[in-house]
CSV table of C-alpha atoms in Angstrom, one decimal:
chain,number,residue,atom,x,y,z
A,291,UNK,CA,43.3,17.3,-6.3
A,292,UNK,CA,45.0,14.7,-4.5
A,293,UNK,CA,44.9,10.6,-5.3
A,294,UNK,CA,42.7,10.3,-2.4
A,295,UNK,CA,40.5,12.2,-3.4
A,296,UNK,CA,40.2,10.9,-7.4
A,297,UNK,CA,39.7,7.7,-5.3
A,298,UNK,CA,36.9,8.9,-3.4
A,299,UNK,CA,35.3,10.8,-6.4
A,300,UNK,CA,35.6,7.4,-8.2
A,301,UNK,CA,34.5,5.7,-5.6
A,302,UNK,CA,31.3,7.8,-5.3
A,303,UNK,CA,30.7,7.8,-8.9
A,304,UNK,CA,30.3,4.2,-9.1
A,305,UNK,CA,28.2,4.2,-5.9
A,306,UNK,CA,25.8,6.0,-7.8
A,307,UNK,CA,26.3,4.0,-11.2
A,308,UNK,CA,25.9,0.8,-9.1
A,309,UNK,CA,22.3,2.1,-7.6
A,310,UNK,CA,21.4,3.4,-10.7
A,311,UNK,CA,21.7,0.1,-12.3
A,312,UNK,CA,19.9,-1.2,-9.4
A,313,UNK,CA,17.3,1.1,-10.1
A,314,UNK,CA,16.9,-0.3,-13.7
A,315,UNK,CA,17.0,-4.1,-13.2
A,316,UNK,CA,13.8,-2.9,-10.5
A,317,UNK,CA,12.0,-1.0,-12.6
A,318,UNK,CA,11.9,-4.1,-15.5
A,319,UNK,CA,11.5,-6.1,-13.0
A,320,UNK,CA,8.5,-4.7,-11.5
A,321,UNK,CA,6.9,-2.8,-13.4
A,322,UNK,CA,4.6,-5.1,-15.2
A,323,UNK,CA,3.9,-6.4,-11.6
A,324,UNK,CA,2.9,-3.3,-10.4
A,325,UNK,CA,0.6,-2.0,-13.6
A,326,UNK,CA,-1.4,-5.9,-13.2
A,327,UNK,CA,-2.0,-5.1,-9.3
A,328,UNK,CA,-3.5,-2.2,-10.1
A,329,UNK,CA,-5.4,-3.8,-12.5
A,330,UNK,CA,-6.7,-6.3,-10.3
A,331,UNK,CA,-7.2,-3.3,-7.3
A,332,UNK,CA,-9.0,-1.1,-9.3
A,333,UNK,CA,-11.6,-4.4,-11.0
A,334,UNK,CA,-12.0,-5.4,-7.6
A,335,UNK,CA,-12.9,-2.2,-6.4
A,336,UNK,CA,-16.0,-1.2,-9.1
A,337,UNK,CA,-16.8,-4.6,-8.4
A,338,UNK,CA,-17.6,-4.5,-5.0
A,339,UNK,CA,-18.6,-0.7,-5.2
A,340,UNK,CA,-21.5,-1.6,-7.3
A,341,UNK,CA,-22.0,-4.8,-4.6
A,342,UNK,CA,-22.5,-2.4,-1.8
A,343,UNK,CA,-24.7,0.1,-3.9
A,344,UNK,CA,-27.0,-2.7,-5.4
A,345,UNK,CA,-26.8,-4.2,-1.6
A,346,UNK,CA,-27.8,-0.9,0.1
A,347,UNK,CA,-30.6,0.3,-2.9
A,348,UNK,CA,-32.3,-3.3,-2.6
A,349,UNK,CA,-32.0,-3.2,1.1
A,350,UNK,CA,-31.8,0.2,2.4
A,351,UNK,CA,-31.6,-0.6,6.0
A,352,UNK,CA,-28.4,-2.0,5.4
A,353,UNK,CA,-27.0,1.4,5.6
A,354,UNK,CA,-26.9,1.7,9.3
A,355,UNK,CA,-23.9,-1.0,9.3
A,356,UNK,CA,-22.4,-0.2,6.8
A,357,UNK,CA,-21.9,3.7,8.0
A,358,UNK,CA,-21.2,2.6,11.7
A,359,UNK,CA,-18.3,-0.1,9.6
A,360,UNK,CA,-17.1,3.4,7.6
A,361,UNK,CA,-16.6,5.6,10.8
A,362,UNK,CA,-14.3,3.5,12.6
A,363,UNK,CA,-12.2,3.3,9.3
A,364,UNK,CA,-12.1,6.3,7.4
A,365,UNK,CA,-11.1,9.7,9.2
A,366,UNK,CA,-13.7,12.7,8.5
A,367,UNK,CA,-12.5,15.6,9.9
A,368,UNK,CA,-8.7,16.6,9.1
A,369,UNK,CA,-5.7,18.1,11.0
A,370,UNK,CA,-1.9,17.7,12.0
A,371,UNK,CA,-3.0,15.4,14.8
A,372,UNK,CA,-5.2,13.3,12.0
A,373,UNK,CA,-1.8,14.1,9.6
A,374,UNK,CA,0.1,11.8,12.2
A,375,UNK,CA,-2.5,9.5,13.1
A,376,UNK,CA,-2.9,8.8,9.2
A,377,UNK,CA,0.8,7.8,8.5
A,378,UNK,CA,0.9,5.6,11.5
A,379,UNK,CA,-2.0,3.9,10.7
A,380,UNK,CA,-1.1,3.6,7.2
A,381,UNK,CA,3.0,2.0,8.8
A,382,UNK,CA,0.7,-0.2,11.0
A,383,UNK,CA,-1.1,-1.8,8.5
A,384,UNK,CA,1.5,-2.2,5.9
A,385,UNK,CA,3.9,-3.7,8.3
A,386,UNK,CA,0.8,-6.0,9.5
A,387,UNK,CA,1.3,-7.2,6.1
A,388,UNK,CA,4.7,-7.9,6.3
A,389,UNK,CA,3.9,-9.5,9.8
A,390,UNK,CA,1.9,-11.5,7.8
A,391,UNK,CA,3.7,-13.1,5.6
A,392,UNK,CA,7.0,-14.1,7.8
A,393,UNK,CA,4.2,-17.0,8.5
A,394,UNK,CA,4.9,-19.7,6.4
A,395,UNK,CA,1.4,-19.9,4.5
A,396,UNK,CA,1.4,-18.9,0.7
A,397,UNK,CA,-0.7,-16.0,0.3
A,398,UNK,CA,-1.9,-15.4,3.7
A,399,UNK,CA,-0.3,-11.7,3.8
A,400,UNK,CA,-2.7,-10.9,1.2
A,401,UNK,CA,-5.4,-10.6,3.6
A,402,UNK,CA,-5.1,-7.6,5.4
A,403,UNK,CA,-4.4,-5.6,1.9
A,404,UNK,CA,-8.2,-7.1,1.2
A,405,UNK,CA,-9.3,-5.3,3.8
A,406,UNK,CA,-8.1,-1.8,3.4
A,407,UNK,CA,-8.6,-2.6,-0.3
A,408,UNK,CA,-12.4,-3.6,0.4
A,409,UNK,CA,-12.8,-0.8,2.7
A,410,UNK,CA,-12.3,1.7,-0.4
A,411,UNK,CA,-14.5,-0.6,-2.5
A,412,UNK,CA,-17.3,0.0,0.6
A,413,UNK,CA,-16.4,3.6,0.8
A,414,UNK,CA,-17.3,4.5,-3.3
A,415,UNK,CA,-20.5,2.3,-3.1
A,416,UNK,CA,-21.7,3.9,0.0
A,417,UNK,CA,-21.5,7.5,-1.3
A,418,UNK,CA,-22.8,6.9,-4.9
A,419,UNK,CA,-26.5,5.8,-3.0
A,420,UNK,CA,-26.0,8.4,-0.1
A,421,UNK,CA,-25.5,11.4,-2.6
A,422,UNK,CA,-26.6,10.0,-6.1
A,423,UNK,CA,-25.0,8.5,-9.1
A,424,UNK,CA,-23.1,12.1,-10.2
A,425,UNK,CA,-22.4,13.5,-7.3
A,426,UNK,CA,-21.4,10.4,-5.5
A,427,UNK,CA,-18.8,9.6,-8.3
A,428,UNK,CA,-17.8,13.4,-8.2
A,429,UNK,CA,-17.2,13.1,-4.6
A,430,UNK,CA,-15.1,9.7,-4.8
A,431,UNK,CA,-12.8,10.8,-7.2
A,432,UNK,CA,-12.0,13.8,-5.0
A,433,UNK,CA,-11.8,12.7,-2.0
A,434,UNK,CA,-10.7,9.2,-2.8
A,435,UNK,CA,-8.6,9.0,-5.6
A,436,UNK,CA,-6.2,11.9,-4.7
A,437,UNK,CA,-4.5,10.0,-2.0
A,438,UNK,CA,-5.6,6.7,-2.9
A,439,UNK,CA,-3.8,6.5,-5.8
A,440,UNK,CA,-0.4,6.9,-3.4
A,441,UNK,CA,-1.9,4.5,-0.8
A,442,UNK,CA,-2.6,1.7,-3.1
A,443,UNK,CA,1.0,2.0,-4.9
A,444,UNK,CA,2.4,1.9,-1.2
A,445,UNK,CA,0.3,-1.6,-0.4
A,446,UNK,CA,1.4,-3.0,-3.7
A,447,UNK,CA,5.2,-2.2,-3.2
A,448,UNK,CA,4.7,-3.9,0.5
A,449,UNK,CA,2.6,-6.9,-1.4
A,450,UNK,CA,6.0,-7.3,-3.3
A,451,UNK,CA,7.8,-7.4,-0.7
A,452,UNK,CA,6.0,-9.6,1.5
A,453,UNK,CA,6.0,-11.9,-1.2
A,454,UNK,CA,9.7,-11.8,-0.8
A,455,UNK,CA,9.7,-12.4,2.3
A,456,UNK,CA,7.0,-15.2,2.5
A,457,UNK,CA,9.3,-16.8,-0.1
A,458,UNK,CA,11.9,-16.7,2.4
A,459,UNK,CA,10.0,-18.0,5.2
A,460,UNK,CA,8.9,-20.6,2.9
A,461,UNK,CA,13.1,-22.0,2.1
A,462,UNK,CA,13.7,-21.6,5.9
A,463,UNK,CA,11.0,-24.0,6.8
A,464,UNK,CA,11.9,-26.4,4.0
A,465,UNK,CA,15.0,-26.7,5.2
A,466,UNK,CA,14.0,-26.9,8.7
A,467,UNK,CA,12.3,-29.6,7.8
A,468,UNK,CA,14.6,-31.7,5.7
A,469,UNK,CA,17.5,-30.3,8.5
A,470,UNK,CA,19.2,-28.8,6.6
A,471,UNK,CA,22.0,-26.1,7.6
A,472,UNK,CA,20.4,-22.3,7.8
A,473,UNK,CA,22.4,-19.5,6.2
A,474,UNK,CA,21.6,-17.2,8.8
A,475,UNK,CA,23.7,-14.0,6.9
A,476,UNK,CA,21.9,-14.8,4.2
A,477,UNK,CA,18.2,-14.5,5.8
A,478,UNK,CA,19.5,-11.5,7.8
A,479,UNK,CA,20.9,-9.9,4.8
A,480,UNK,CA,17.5,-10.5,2.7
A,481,UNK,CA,15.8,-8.9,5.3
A,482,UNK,CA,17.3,-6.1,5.9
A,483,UNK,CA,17.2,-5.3,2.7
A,484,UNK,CA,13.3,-5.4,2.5
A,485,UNK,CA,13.5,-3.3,5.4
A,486,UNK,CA,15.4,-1.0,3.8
A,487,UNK,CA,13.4,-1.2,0.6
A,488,UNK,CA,10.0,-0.4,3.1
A,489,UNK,CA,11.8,2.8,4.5
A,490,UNK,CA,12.9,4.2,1.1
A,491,UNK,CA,10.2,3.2,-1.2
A,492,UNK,CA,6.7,2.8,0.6
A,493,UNK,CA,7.0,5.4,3.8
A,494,UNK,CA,8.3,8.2,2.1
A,495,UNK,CA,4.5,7.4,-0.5
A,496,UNK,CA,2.6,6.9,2.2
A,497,UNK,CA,4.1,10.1,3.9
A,498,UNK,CA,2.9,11.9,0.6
A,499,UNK,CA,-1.2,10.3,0.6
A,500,UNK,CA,-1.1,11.1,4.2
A,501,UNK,CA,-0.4,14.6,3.3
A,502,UNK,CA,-2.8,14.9,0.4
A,503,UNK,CA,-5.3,13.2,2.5
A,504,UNK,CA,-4.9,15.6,5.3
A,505,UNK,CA,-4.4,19.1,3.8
A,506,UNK,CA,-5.4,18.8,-0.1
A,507,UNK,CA,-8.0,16.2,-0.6
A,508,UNK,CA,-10.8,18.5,2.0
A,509,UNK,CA,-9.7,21.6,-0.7
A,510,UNK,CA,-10.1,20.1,-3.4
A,511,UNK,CA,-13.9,18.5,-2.3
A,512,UNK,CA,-14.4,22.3,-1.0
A,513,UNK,CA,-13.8,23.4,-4.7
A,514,UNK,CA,-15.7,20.7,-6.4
A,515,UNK,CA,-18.4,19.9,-3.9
């Protein structure tokens, strides 16, 4: 084996030692973050779950809306074509979030996670009345929670890093405002690196509901259901 290429080994090795590390500081970093969204999802959801339900039960003729609201957001029938249209959906409004907040507005990116989050909460209420308390529950854990669980973890990921990023816009129009000198390498260099943080950690999840969603979750409601 030559120098060069103990160098390159070397080289390589702490690469990989370097993201590794990385990896670490991330995953202390972020994990409580993470477990606390999901907290707050997951209340939220029940919460307006048993809304809708209670809403629907007292009212029935609310149904009509809410199932014409359903149909233009949640795909039925499943196939490749739906497999694509799922994932592109999912980039579209995940990156709508990170639109979002590159507006300077605390918090403002938070709303189009509501709605895909509400949407869910909708979802569960809906089919605990239309099919009953057991089988409702039976059916939203099947064909819910399989793929959901992915989904969410991608949106919170993407929350994190449009807070990053709102944070950013935030210091560039502080300083805009007091005139004060931009670091342009710096902003670039921040945000490419929450682009490449979207590409590596959210698509490839969101790749992975979309699958489940596609191709497992209508075999698993065919075994249960």
């Amino acid at each position: 084996m030559t120098s060069s290429d103990m160098n390159t080994e070397k080289d390589m090795i702490f690469k990989m030692q370097n993201q590794l590390a990385k990896w670490r500081v991330i995953k202390q970093k972020y994990t409580k973050t993470v477990l606390l969204l999901w907290l707050y999802i997951m209340i939220y959801v029940v919460l307006l779950s048993v809304y809708v339900y209670c809403k629907i039960k007292s009212n029935p003729s609310e149904i009509n809306g809410i199932t014409e609201y359903l149909n233009t957001k949640v795909v039925t029938n499943y196939s490749s074509i739906d497999f694509l249209n799922i994932i592109i959906m999912n980039v579209i409004s995940t990156s709508s979030i990170i639109l979002f907040s590159i507006i300077p507005i605390p918090y403002l990116y938070v709303l189009p996670a509501l709605g895909t989050i509400s949407t869910m909460g909708q979802l569960v209420g809906y089919v605990v009345y239309d099919k009953g308390l057991f089988e409702g529950l039976k059916l939203a854990i099947t064909g819910i929670l399989p793929h959901g669980i992915f989904e969410m973890t991608a949106y919170i990921i993407v929350l994190i890093l449009a807070k990053k990023t709102n944070d950013i816009s935030m210091n560039t129009l502080k300083r805009i405002w007091k005139r004060q000198q931009l670091n342009y390498k710096f902003i670039g260099s921040m945000l490419y690196d929450l682009l490449k943080s979207f590409v590596i950690y959210v698509l490839p999840v969101l790749i992975v509901a979309a699958i489940i969603e596609s191709f497992i979750t209508p075999i698993i409601i065919h075994v249960f259901m």
